[in-house]
GROMACS .gro file of C-alpha atoms in nm:
model
  510
    1MET     CA    1   2.210  -1.904  18.372
    2LYS     CA    2   2.542  -1.770  18.499
    3LYS     CA    3   2.738  -1.518  18.295
    4GLN     CA    4   3.069  -1.645  18.168
    5LEU     CA    5   3.352  -1.400  18.235
    6LEU     CA    6   3.708  -1.388  18.105
    7ALA     CA    7   3.972  -1.247  18.340
    8GLY     CA    8   4.244  -1.031  18.185
    9ILE     CA    9   4.542  -0.932  18.403
   10ASP     CA   10   4.798  -0.674  18.289
   11VAL     CA   11   5.103  -0.633  18.514
   12GLY     CA   12   5.267  -0.320  18.379
   13THR     CA   13   5.566  -0.110  18.477
   14THR     CA   14   5.378   0.135  18.700
   15GLY     CA   15   5.058  -0.050  18.784
   16VAL     CA   16   4.846  -0.363  18.755
   17LYS     CA   17   4.497  -0.372  18.605
   18VAL     CA   18   4.242  -0.654  18.618
   19ILE     CA   19   3.923  -0.650  18.412
   20LEU     CA   20   3.657  -0.921  18.400
   21PHE     CA   21   3.499  -0.923  18.052
   22GLU     CA   22   3.192  -1.076  17.900
   23PRO     CA   23   3.269  -1.259  17.572
   24ASP     CA   24   3.122  -0.970  17.369
   25GLY     CA   25   3.389  -0.735  17.508
   26THR     CA   26   3.175  -0.569  17.775
   27ALA     CA   27   3.375  -0.487  18.088
   28PHE     CA   28   3.189  -0.641  18.383
   29SER     CA   29   3.421  -0.523  18.663
   30SER     CA   30   3.770  -0.379  18.699
   31ALA     CA   31   4.034  -0.269  18.946
   32TYR     CA   32   4.373  -0.100  18.932
   33GLU     CA   33   4.666  -0.047  19.168
   34GLU     CA   34   4.970   0.173  19.109
   35TYR     CA   35   5.323   0.098  19.226
   36ALA     CA   36   5.679   0.220  19.177
   37CYS     CA   37   6.013   0.113  19.036
   38ILE     CA   38   6.342   0.099  19.228
   39TYR     CA   39   6.638   0.308  19.104
   40PRO     CA   40   6.957   0.181  19.275
   41LYS     CA   41   7.188   0.387  19.048
   42PRO     CA   42   7.147   0.617  18.748
   43GLY     CA   43   7.035   0.402  18.456
   44TRP     CA   44   6.950   0.106  18.681
   45VAL     CA   45   6.582   0.014  18.717
   46GLU     CA   46   6.455  -0.278  18.925
   47GLN     CA   47   6.128  -0.398  19.076
   48ASP     CA   48   6.033  -0.641  19.350
   49PRO     CA   49   5.850  -0.931  19.180
   50GLN     CA   50   5.678  -1.037  19.502
   51MET     CA   51   5.545  -0.683  19.541
   52LEU     CA   52   5.403  -0.711  19.190
   53VAL     CA   53   5.234  -1.042  19.276
   54ASN     CA   54   5.089  -0.894  19.595
   55ALA     CA   55   4.952  -0.596  19.402
   56MET     CA   56   4.800  -0.833  19.144
   57ASP     CA   57   4.639  -1.038  19.422
   58ARG     CA   58   4.475  -0.732  19.576
   59THR     CA   59   4.358  -0.606  19.237
   60CYS     CA   60   4.204  -0.944  19.150
   61ARG     CA   61   4.020  -0.946  19.484
   62ALA     CA   62   3.891  -0.594  19.420
   63ALA     CA   63   3.761  -0.691  19.075
   64MET     CA   64   3.606  -1.013  19.207
   65ALA     CA   65   3.435  -0.822  19.491
   66GLN     CA   66   3.223  -0.651  19.224
   67VAL     CA   67   3.087  -0.984  19.093
   68PRO     CA   68   2.751  -1.074  19.251
   69GLY     CA   69   2.757  -1.416  19.414
   70MET     CA   70   2.635  -1.709  19.201
   71GLN     CA   71   2.555  -1.480  18.904
   72ALA     CA   72   2.878  -1.524  18.709
   73GLU     CA   73   3.164  -1.767  18.667
   74ILE     CA   74   3.523  -1.713  18.555
   75ALA     CA   75   3.579  -1.925  18.246
   76GLY     CA   76   3.951  -1.855  18.212
   77VAL     CA   77   4.241  -1.632  18.313
   78SER     CA   78   4.534  -1.499  18.111
   79VAL     CA   79   4.815  -1.251  18.165
   80SER     CA   80   4.979  -0.960  17.988
   81ALA     CA   81   5.301  -0.823  18.138
   82GLN     CA   82   5.585  -0.583  18.070
   83ARG     CA   83   5.833  -0.731  17.824
   84SER     CA   84   6.209  -0.780  17.851
   85SER     CA   85   6.203  -0.763  18.233
   86VAL     CA   86   6.403  -1.056  18.363
   87ILE     CA   87   6.363  -1.232  18.698
   88LEU     CA   88   6.648  -1.437  18.846
   89LEU     CA   89   6.530  -1.737  19.051
   90ASP     CA   90   6.716  -1.958  19.297
   91GLU     CA   91   6.684  -2.334  19.332
   92ALA     CA   92   6.362  -2.301  19.534
   93GLY     CA   93   6.207  -2.065  19.278
   94ILE     CA   94   6.250  -1.763  19.506
   95PRO     CA   95   6.321  -1.443  19.310
   96LEU     CA   96   6.669  -1.305  19.369
   97ARG     CA   97   6.638  -0.991  19.156
   98MET     CA   98   6.427  -0.840  18.878
   99LEU     CA   99   6.580  -0.609  18.620
  100SER     CA  100   6.326  -0.390  18.442
  101TRP     CA  101   6.314  -0.345  18.067
  102LEU     CA  102   6.395   0.019  18.145
  103ASP     CA  103   6.730  -0.082  18.296
  104ASN     CA  104   7.030   0.036  18.091
  105ARG     CA  105   7.318  -0.092  18.304
  106ALA     CA  106   7.435  -0.341  18.039
  107ALA     CA  107   7.566  -0.100  17.773
  108GLU     CA  108   7.917  -0.248  17.792
  109GLU     CA  109   7.777  -0.601  17.758
  110SER     CA  110   7.582  -0.487  17.453
  111ASP     CA  111   7.914  -0.372  17.307
  112GLU     CA  112   8.065  -0.710  17.398
  113ILE     CA  113   7.791  -0.889  17.202
  114ALA     CA  114   7.875  -0.667  16.905
  115ARG     CA  115   8.243  -0.761  16.932
  116VAL     CA  116   8.181  -1.135  16.969
  117LEU     CA  117   7.893  -1.179  16.726
  118GLY     CA  118   7.842  -0.854  16.539
  119ALA     CA  119   7.534  -0.629  16.557
  120GLU     CA  120   7.427  -0.734  16.207
  121ARG     CA  121   7.437  -1.105  16.292
  122PHE     CA  122   7.254  -1.042  16.620
  123TYR     CA  123   6.977  -0.860  16.433
  124ASP     CA  124   6.961  -1.127  16.164
  125ILE     CA  125   6.896  -1.397  16.424
  126THR     CA  126   6.680  -1.216  16.678
  127GLY     CA  127   6.509  -0.938  16.481
  128LEU     CA  128   6.625  -0.691  16.749
  129PRO     CA  129   6.857  -0.392  16.705
  130LEU     CA  130   7.137  -0.457  16.951
  131CYS     CA  131   7.106  -0.252  17.271
  132ALA     CA  132   7.110  -0.283  17.651
  133THR     CA  133   6.730  -0.320  17.677
  134TRP     CA  134   6.726  -0.691  17.596
  135ILE     CA  135   6.776  -0.971  17.846
  136LEU     CA  136   7.099  -1.129  17.717
  137PRO     CA  137   7.318  -0.823  17.794
  138LYS     CA  138   7.152  -0.796  18.137
  139LEU     CA  139   7.241  -1.160  18.213
  140LEU     CA  140   7.598  -1.103  18.098
  141HIS     CA  141   7.622  -0.797  18.324
  142ILE     CA  142   7.505  -0.989  18.632
  143ARG     CA  143   7.743  -1.275  18.556
  144GLN     CA  144   8.036  -1.035  18.511
  145HIS     CA  145   7.971  -0.787  18.791
  146ASP     CA  146   7.788  -0.993  19.057
  147PRO     CA  147   7.924  -1.350  19.039
  148ALA     CA  148   7.796  -1.430  19.389
  149LEU     CA  149   7.441  -1.355  19.282
  150TRP     CA  150   7.485  -1.536  18.949
  151GLY     CA  151   7.608  -1.844  19.135
  152LYS     CA  152   7.269  -1.875  19.306
  153VAL     CA  153   7.068  -1.848  18.983
  154ARG     CA  154   6.902  -2.171  18.866
  155ARG     CA  155   6.620  -2.037  18.645
  156VAL     CA  156   6.546  -1.711  18.468
  157CYS     CA  157   6.207  -1.601  18.338
  158GLN     CA  158   6.016  -1.297  18.216
  159LEU     CA  159   5.744  -1.134  18.424
  160HIS     CA  160   5.457  -1.298  18.231
  161ASP     CA  161   5.603  -1.639  18.315
  162PHE     CA  162   5.647  -1.553  18.685
  163ILE     CA  163   5.295  -1.413  18.726
  164LEU     CA  164   5.133  -1.711  18.553
  165HIS     CA  165   5.337  -1.951  18.770
  166SER     CA  166   5.232  -1.761  19.084
  167LEU     CA  167   4.870  -1.834  18.989
  168GLY     CA  168   4.932  -2.207  18.952
  169ALA     CA  169   5.085  -2.270  18.608
  170GLU     CA  170   5.274  -2.598  18.599
  171ASP     CA  171   5.608  -2.432  18.515
  172TYR     CA  172   5.758  -2.098  18.410
  173PHE     CA  173   5.611  -2.090  18.059
  174GLY     CA  174   5.712  -1.816  17.820
  175ASN     CA  175   5.522  -1.715  17.507
  176GLN     CA  176   5.630  -1.694  17.144
  177ALA     CA  177   5.526  -1.330  17.109
  178GLU     CA  178   5.787  -1.198  17.354
  179ALA     CA  179   6.049  -1.475  17.336
  180CYS     CA  180   6.270  -1.264  17.110
  181PHE     CA  181   6.344  -1.027  17.400
  182TRP     CA  182   6.574  -1.286  17.550
  183GLY     CA  183   6.819  -1.187  17.277
  184LEU     CA  184   6.869  -1.561  17.226
  185TRP     CA  185   6.555  -1.652  17.028
  186ASP     CA  186   6.526  -1.687  16.651
  187ASN     CA  187   6.169  -1.593  16.558
  188ARG     CA  188   6.208  -1.741  16.211
  189THR     CA  189   6.273  -2.094  16.342
  190LEU     CA  190   6.086  -2.032  16.673
  191ARG     CA  191   6.361  -2.172  16.894
  192PHE     CA  192   6.649  -2.057  17.112
  193ASP     CA  193   6.944  -2.025  16.877
  194PRO     CA  194   7.217  -2.282  16.958
  195ALA     CA  195   7.493  -2.055  16.825
  196LEU     CA  196   7.391  -1.769  17.054
  197LEU     CA  197   7.359  -1.999  17.357
  198SER     CA  198   7.704  -2.140  17.285
  199ALA     CA  199   7.875  -1.809  17.208
  200PHE     CA  200   7.766  -1.654  17.539
  201GLU     CA  201   7.768  -1.975  17.748
  202ILE     CA  202   7.401  -1.959  17.849
  203ASN     CA  203   7.271  -2.297  17.964
  204ARG     CA  204   6.939  -2.378  17.793
  205THR     CA  205   6.808  -2.528  18.121
  206LEU     CA  206   6.803  -2.178  18.272
  207LEU     CA  207   6.542  -2.064  18.021
  208PRO     CA  208   6.166  -2.126  18.015
  209GLU     CA  209   5.970  -2.349  17.781
  210ILE     CA  210   5.810  -2.132  17.512
  211ARG     CA  211   5.446  -2.190  17.419
  212LYS     CA  212   5.183  -2.032  17.196
  213THR     CA  213   4.948  -1.763  17.323
  214GLY     CA  214   4.616  -1.918  17.424
  215GLU     CA  215   4.750  -2.260  17.525
  216VAL     CA  216   4.639  -2.387  17.867
  217ALA     CA  217   4.927  -2.379  18.118
  218GLY     CA  218   4.750  -2.526  18.420
  219THR     CA  219   4.473  -2.432  18.659
  220LEU     CA  220   4.443  -2.181  18.941
  221SER     CA  221   4.593  -2.322  19.260
  222SER     CA  222   4.416  -2.328  19.598
  223ASP     CA  223   4.676  -2.083  19.734
  224ALA     CA  224   4.619  -1.843  19.444
  225ALA     CA  225   4.242  -1.877  19.483
  226GLU     CA  226   4.269  -1.773  19.846
  227ARG     CA  227   4.495  -1.479  19.759
  228THR     CA  228   4.303  -1.347  19.457
  229GLY     CA  229   3.941  -1.447  19.506
  230LEU     CA  230   3.945  -1.616  19.164
  231PRO     CA  231   3.789  -1.965  19.168
  232PHE     CA  232   4.012  -2.265  19.238
  233GLY     CA  233   4.067  -2.478  18.926
  234THR     CA  234   4.004  -2.198  18.672
  235PRO     CA  235   4.204  -2.262  18.352
  236LEU     CA  236   4.520  -2.052  18.318
  237CYS     CA  237   4.611  -1.964  17.959
  238ILE     CA  238   4.938  -1.845  17.809
  239GLY     CA  239   4.921  -1.472  17.738
  240ALA     CA  240   5.168  -1.235  17.575
  241GLY     CA  241   5.394  -0.943  17.648
  242ASP     CA  242   5.202  -0.624  17.709
  243GLN     CA  243   5.254  -0.467  17.369
  244ASN     CA  244   5.183  -0.792  17.182
  245SER     CA  245   4.872  -0.833  17.394
  246ALA     CA  246   4.773  -0.472  17.323
  247ALA     CA  247   4.795  -0.533  16.947
  248LEU     CA  248   4.559  -0.828  16.989
  249GLY     CA  249   4.331  -0.625  17.217
  250ALA     CA  250   4.326  -0.343  16.960
  251GLY     CA  251   4.209  -0.579  16.688
  252VAL     CA  252   4.534  -0.527  16.497
  253THR     CA  253   4.533  -0.879  16.360
  254THR     CA  254   4.564  -0.854  15.981
  255PRO     CA  255   4.871  -0.775  15.766
  256GLY     CA  256   4.914  -0.399  15.720
  257ALA     CA  257   4.714  -0.298  16.027
  258VAL     CA  258   4.894  -0.048  16.254
  259SER     CA  259   4.860   0.058  16.616
  260ILE     CA  260   5.038   0.299  16.847
  261SER     CA  261   5.040   0.229  17.218
  262LEU     CA  262   5.132   0.501  17.466
  263GLY     CA  263   5.171   0.358  17.815
  264THR     CA  264   5.474   0.394  18.041
  265GLY     CA  265   5.665   0.319  17.721
  266GLY     CA  266   5.538   0.349  17.367
  267LEU     CA  267   5.523   0.125  17.066
  268ALA     CA  268   5.424   0.148  16.701
  269THR     CA  269   5.322  -0.188  16.557
  270VAL     CA  270   5.257  -0.300  16.198
  271VAL     CA  271   5.131  -0.653  16.135
  272LEU     CA  272   5.328  -0.866  15.884
  273ASP     CA  273   5.249  -1.197  15.716
  274GLY     CA  274   5.617  -1.294  15.698
  275CYS     CA  275   5.923  -1.272  15.923
  276TYR     CA  276   6.073  -0.950  15.786
  277ARG     CA  277   6.421  -0.810  15.857
  278ASP     CA  278   6.477  -0.435  15.829
  279PRO     CA  279   6.790  -0.377  15.615
  280ARG     CA  280   6.870  -0.070  15.829
  281ARG     CA  281   6.824  -0.270  16.152
  282GLN     CA  282   6.610   0.003  16.310
  283GLY     CA  283   6.278  -0.174  16.369
  284MET     CA  284   6.215  -0.476  16.590
  285VAL     CA  285   6.047  -0.781  16.440
  286THR     CA  286   5.857  -0.993  16.691
  287SER     CA  287   5.607  -1.274  16.664
  288HIS     CA  288   5.242  -1.167  16.679
  289ALA     CA  289   5.024  -1.323  16.948
  290ILE     CA  290   4.857  -1.504  16.657
  291SER     CA  291   5.101  -1.774  16.549
  292GLY     CA  292   5.197  -1.736  16.182
  293LEU     CA  293   5.195  -1.356  16.190
  294TRP     CA  294   5.474  -1.118  16.289
  295THR     CA  295   5.492  -0.754  16.393
  296PHE     CA  296   5.733  -0.482  16.284
  297GLU     CA  297   5.775  -0.265  16.592
  298GLY     CA  298   5.922   0.070  16.681
  299LEU     CA  299   5.995   0.095  17.053
  300GLN     CA  300   5.979   0.412  17.264
  301ASN     CA  301   6.146   0.365  17.602
  302ALA     CA  302   5.955   0.638  17.785
  303ALA     CA  303   5.616   0.770  17.672
  304ALA     CA  304   5.331   0.841  17.915
  305GLY     CA  305   5.585   0.763  18.187
  306VAL     CA  306   5.745   1.099  18.100
  307PHE     CA  307   5.409   1.273  18.140
  308ARG     CA  308   5.367   1.103  18.476
  309TRP     CA  309   5.709   1.242  18.575
  310PHE     CA  310   5.588   1.587  18.468
  311ARG     CA  311   5.275   1.546  18.683
  312ASP     CA  312   5.479   1.444  18.989
  313GLU     CA  313   5.778   1.679  18.959
  314ILE     CA  314   5.667   1.989  18.765
  315ALA     CA  315   5.290   1.991  18.819
  316ALA     CA  316   5.312   1.914  19.191
  317LEU     CA  317   5.074   2.203  19.265
  318GLU     CA  318   4.804   2.066  19.032
  319LYS     CA  319   4.859   1.718  19.176
  320ALA     CA  320   4.819   1.847  19.532
  321GLN     CA  321   4.510   2.048  19.443
  322ALA     CA  322   4.352   1.739  19.285
  323ALA     CA  323   4.427   1.513  19.580
  324GLY     CA  324   4.107   1.377  19.727
  325SER     CA  325   3.880   1.578  19.499
  326GLY     CA  326   3.979   1.504  19.142
  327ASN     CA  327   4.240   1.386  18.895
  328ALA     CA  328   4.554   1.589  18.826
  329TYR     CA  329   4.553   1.464  18.467
  330ASP     CA  330   4.210   1.624  18.411
  331THR     CA  331   4.351   1.958  18.526
  332LEU     CA  332   4.656   1.918  18.304
  333ASN     CA  333   4.439   1.829  18.004
  334GLN     CA  334   4.239   2.150  18.054
  335MET     CA  335   4.561   2.351  18.075
  336ILE     CA  336   4.699   2.186  17.760
  337GLY     CA  337   4.377   2.252  17.571
  338SER     CA  338   4.423   2.624  17.631
  339VAL     CA  339   4.766   2.629  17.461
  340PRO     CA  340   4.803   2.633  17.080
  341ALA     CA  341   4.990   2.369  16.881
  342GLY     CA  342   5.364   2.419  16.921
  343ALA     CA  343   5.337   2.535  17.285
  344HIS     CA  344   5.444   2.891  17.201
  345GLY     CA  345   5.776   2.776  17.054
  346LEU     CA  346   5.868   2.523  17.324
  347LEU     CA  347   6.014   2.181  17.240
  348MET     CA  348   6.058   1.889  17.480
  349LEU     CA  349   6.301   1.604  17.405
  350PRO     CA  350   6.141   1.292  17.559
  351TYR     CA  351   6.450   1.073  17.603
  352PHE     CA  352   6.405   1.023  17.978
  353ALA     CA  353   6.511   0.656  17.949
  354GLY     CA  354   6.739   0.683  17.647
  355SER     CA  355   6.630   0.662  17.286
  356ALA     CA  356   6.511   0.338  17.131
  357ALA     CA  357   6.376   0.319  16.774
  358PRO     CA  358   6.483   0.451  16.534
  359ARG     CA  359   6.793   0.616  16.686
  360TRP     CA  360   6.897   0.355  16.949
  361ASN     CA  361   7.100   0.576  17.180
  362ALA     CA  362   7.110   0.464  17.544
  363ALA     CA  363   7.292   0.785  17.641
  364ALA     CA  364   7.022   1.019  17.501
  365SER     CA  365   6.847   1.226  17.766
  366GLY     CA  366   6.552   1.461  17.786
  367GLY     CA  367   6.507   1.833  17.823
  368PHE     CA  368   6.312   2.145  17.728
  369LEU     CA  369   6.439   2.371  17.449
  370GLY     CA  370   6.317   2.724  17.388
  371LEU     CA  371   6.214   2.812  17.745
  372THR     CA  372   6.162   3.184  17.810
  373LEU     CA  373   6.028   3.386  18.099
  374SER     CA  374   5.693   3.403  17.921
  375HIS     CA  375   5.635   3.027  17.926
  376THR     CA  376   5.394   2.873  18.175
  377ARG     CA  377   5.340   2.528  18.323
  378ALA     CA  378   5.056   2.490  18.071
  379ASP     CA  379   5.305   2.548  17.787
  380MET     CA  380   5.545   2.296  17.941
  381ALA     CA  381   5.266   2.042  17.983
  382ARG     CA  382   5.169   2.073  17.617
  383ALA     CA  383   5.532   2.059  17.504
  384CYS     CA  384   5.574   1.743  17.711
  385MET     CA  385   5.274   1.577  17.543
  386GLU     CA  386   5.390   1.695  17.199
  387GLY     CA  387   5.749   1.579  17.252
  388ILE     CA  388   5.640   1.228  17.346
  389THR     CA  389   5.423   1.218  17.034
  390LEU     CA  390   5.700   1.357  16.811
  391GLU     CA  391   5.917   1.060  16.907
  392GLN     CA  392   5.634   0.833  16.791
  393LYS     CA  393   5.619   1.029  16.465
  394ASP     CA  394   5.993   0.965  16.428
  395ILE     CA  395   5.921   0.593  16.468
  396LEU     CA  396   5.634   0.603  16.217
  397HIS     CA  397   5.865   0.771  15.965
  398SER     CA  398   6.114   0.487  16.005
  399LEU     CA  399   5.839   0.229  15.945
  400GLN     CA  400   5.714   0.418  15.639
  401ASP     CA  401   6.070   0.450  15.507
  402ALA     CA  402   6.094   0.070  15.530
  403GLY     CA  403   5.797   0.048  15.292
  404LYS     CA  404   5.527  -0.014  15.553
  405GLY     CA  405   5.256   0.231  15.451
  406PHE     CA  406   4.921   0.281  15.623
  407SER     CA  407   4.613   0.501  15.599
  408HIS     CA  408   4.511   0.536  15.964
  409VAL     CA  409   4.632   0.448  16.312
  410ARG     CA  410   4.457   0.269  16.596
  411ILE     CA  411   4.575   0.432  16.920
  412VAL     CA  412   4.571   0.249  17.253
  413GLY     CA  413   4.709   0.277  17.605
  414GLY     CA  414   4.649   0.506  17.900
  415ALA     CA  415   4.717   0.820  17.696
  416THR     CA  416   4.392   0.768  17.501
  417LYS     CA  417   4.194   0.867  17.813
  418SER     CA  418   4.288   1.223  17.714
  419PRO     CA  419   4.085   1.360  17.417
  420VAL     CA  420   4.333   1.647  17.380
  421TRP     CA  421   4.621   1.399  17.349
  422ASN     CA  422   4.425   1.193  17.096
  423GLN     CA  423   4.384   1.504  16.879
  424ILE     CA  424   4.753   1.591  16.920
  425GLN     CA  425   4.838   1.241  16.796
  426ALA     CA  426   4.616   1.278  16.488
  427ASP     CA  427   4.767   1.622  16.413
  428ILE     CA  428   5.131   1.518  16.462
  429TYR     CA  429   5.100   1.192  16.265
  430ASN     CA  430   4.879   1.374  16.011
  431LEU     CA  431   4.668   1.057  16.000
  432PRO     CA  432   4.319   0.970  16.128
  433CYS     CA  433   4.342   0.805  16.470
  434GLU     CA  434   4.089   0.558  16.612
  435THR     CA  435   4.045   0.488  16.982
  436LEU     CA  436   3.886   0.178  17.131
  437ALA     CA  437   3.571   0.133  17.335
  438ILE     CA  438   3.801  -0.045  17.583
  439ASN     CA  439   4.125   0.152  17.580
  440ASP     CA  440   4.307  -0.094  17.809
  441ALA     CA  441   4.400  -0.304  17.507
  442ALA     CA  442   4.665  -0.515  17.682
  443VAL     CA  443   4.412  -0.634  17.943
  444LEU     CA  444   4.157  -0.702  17.671
  445GLY     CA  445   4.419  -0.898  17.477
  446ALA     CA  446   4.478  -1.113  17.784
  447ALA     CA  447   4.104  -1.182  17.811
  448ILE     CA  448   4.095  -1.277  17.440
  449SER     CA  449   4.382  -1.520  17.508
  450ALA     CA  450   4.181  -1.674  17.791
  451GLY     CA  451   3.875  -1.702  17.565
  452ALA     CA  452   4.072  -1.880  17.293
  453GLY     CA  453   4.239  -2.111  17.544
  454THR     CA  454   3.905  -2.219  17.693
  455HIS     CA  455   3.742  -2.260  17.348
  456ILE     CA  456   3.488  -1.984  17.400
  457PHE     CA  457   3.644  -1.864  17.074
  458SER     CA  458   3.774  -2.092  16.802
  459SER     CA  459   4.084  -1.873  16.763
  460LEU     CA  460   4.250  -1.554  16.885
  461ALA     CA  461   4.135  -1.379  16.566
  462GLU     CA  462   3.773  -1.471  16.634
  463GLY     CA  463   3.810  -1.350  16.991
  464ALA     CA  464   3.940  -1.014  16.872
  465LYS     CA  465   3.654  -0.985  16.624
  466ASN     CA  466   3.398  -1.047  16.902
  467MET     CA  467   3.554  -0.840  17.180
  468VAL     CA  468   3.723  -0.537  17.015
  469HIS     CA  469   3.506  -0.233  16.932
  470ILE     CA  470   3.602   0.114  16.800
  471GLY     CA  471   3.546   0.418  17.021
  472GLU     CA  472   3.613   0.758  16.858
  473ARG     CA  473   3.786   0.870  16.537
  474TYR     CA  474   4.004   1.183  16.534
  475GLU     CA  475   4.083   1.356  16.204
  476PRO     CA  476   4.397   1.573  16.173
  477VAL     CA  477   4.347   1.951  16.174
  478PRO     CA  478   4.540   2.074  15.864
  479GLN     CA  479   4.666   2.395  16.027
  480ASN     CA  480   4.802   2.208  16.327
  481ALA     CA  481   4.946   1.929  16.110
  482GLY     CA  482   5.146   2.186  15.912
  483LYS     CA  483   5.287   2.345  16.227
  484TYR     CA  484   5.382   2.003  16.362
  485GLU     CA  485   5.568   1.914  16.042
  486GLU     CA  486   5.785   2.220  16.105
  487LEU     CA  487   5.827   2.129  16.472
  488TYR     CA  488   5.923   1.774  16.374
  489ARG     CA  489   6.204   1.905  16.153
  490ILE     CA  490   6.330   2.115  16.448
  491TYR     CA  491   6.304   1.805  16.670
  492CYS     CA  492   6.519   1.601  16.429
  493ASP     CA  493   6.771   1.883  16.381
  494THR     CA  494   6.802   1.925  16.759
  495TYR     CA  495   6.870   1.558  16.822
  496GLU     CA  496   7.120   1.533  16.537
  497ALA     CA  497   7.310   1.845  16.643
  498MET     CA  498   7.333   1.726  17.005
  499GLU     CA  499   7.443   1.380  16.900
  500LYS     CA  500   7.703   1.517  16.658
  501ALA     CA  501   7.850   1.729  16.939
  502ARG     CA  502   7.831   1.426  17.173
  503VAL     CA  503   7.627   1.633  17.419
  504PHE     CA  504   7.428   1.331  17.544
  505GLN     CA  505   7.741   1.125  17.605
  506LYS     CA  506   7.922   1.413  17.777
  507LEU     CA  507   7.627   1.469  18.011
  508ALA     CA  508   7.609   1.096  18.089
  509ASN     CA  509   7.979   1.098  18.178
  510LEU     CA  510   7.960   1.388  18.425
   0.00000   0.00000   0.00000
């Protein structure tokens, strides 16, 4: 009897991963390919959507090449993808441009939305603190500053929708879990808000149809089968944005459960049983992949992406030494493990793509504070890891201040491959942290979506119960936790002093 496999595809900001899973959560085969973003100007971040499709195709073929002939069949396919990245399509469906979620060019348009509608009203409708990250300000920027391009636009979609369509979906279908990132969607009524569409003159026909995670969207086309090696006619199921998919793939599916994901960006997620609105308008409220649940989220624009920058730009020697014979991250982890908590009095501000929750400052930028001639690259590497995690602690504080308490954290994302980083997280949060047997939670979430859509599971919740398994548990070290509480106070004081003196804004204006 052939094994049934579920294909999960995660098209992230810096790479695409494909894993073929058995229904019990065992990874049968996998493949990964890394790629880059395009930076046309400071604060502008774009990607080539066709390049992303090509990378996905190659990665699917690589994963399928590990499946012995006639011994397994692909029961279903689903997709996880970076959220709030918008693709502009012409009349023929050819992509004209893709603006990444990291793109901050639309700060003035964000201010325009505040003038026309008000930041409070925007948050009340969308559940999003108003900023340049969301799609609506990006669309307004293109319309205002590149009318020739805007005149060619006939459809707009998010990356999930584009990837699924490239595989054979019948249309550009969005999903409820990430629909709010349009900045036009009311996740209380689950529809595009007519008042927002009217106020900013966005034609509803530009936007995709929104469906529930796990619904069947079509079958794999013959062209996609040839490109990917996946079988022609395989059911294609609606997935979710990467962080929503990661919550599902982490088994964070019941009210009160919390996860922290550290990928290129970071996210803290608490599951809610009602559509909450934060009176301080600091946390995002999105729909959970499971319809009828919501998530209270704290977004971090740059997380492990900052550590990747450190690897490429500061630890170039370690990267070169590891080329062909090892992994630079393994070397960096060993270096970090030799440095005590607090990195000998060195603090790194991680705002390499601005600050999202809870401070929402697009002008914020990163840097090292406390450098002396005695500091080493190992100290800087640890300070980098600690600074990224301190921003997550800042987010957790904002969630706790909103009355969302929790006793432990489930940690996911690429950062969990590092045991030293896992322990740093437990120490800085001063909470037990659990990893997963499969730490690529977004890919696993996509596979769960495929399993629910093809009725291997009766629901997404049942799929998570069958496929998600705990890996390790890290307890906080009291001595380190105390030192990190002091470092966190310094971190907050540093940000507040620099913001009060308008240092970030002055640097951005140079």
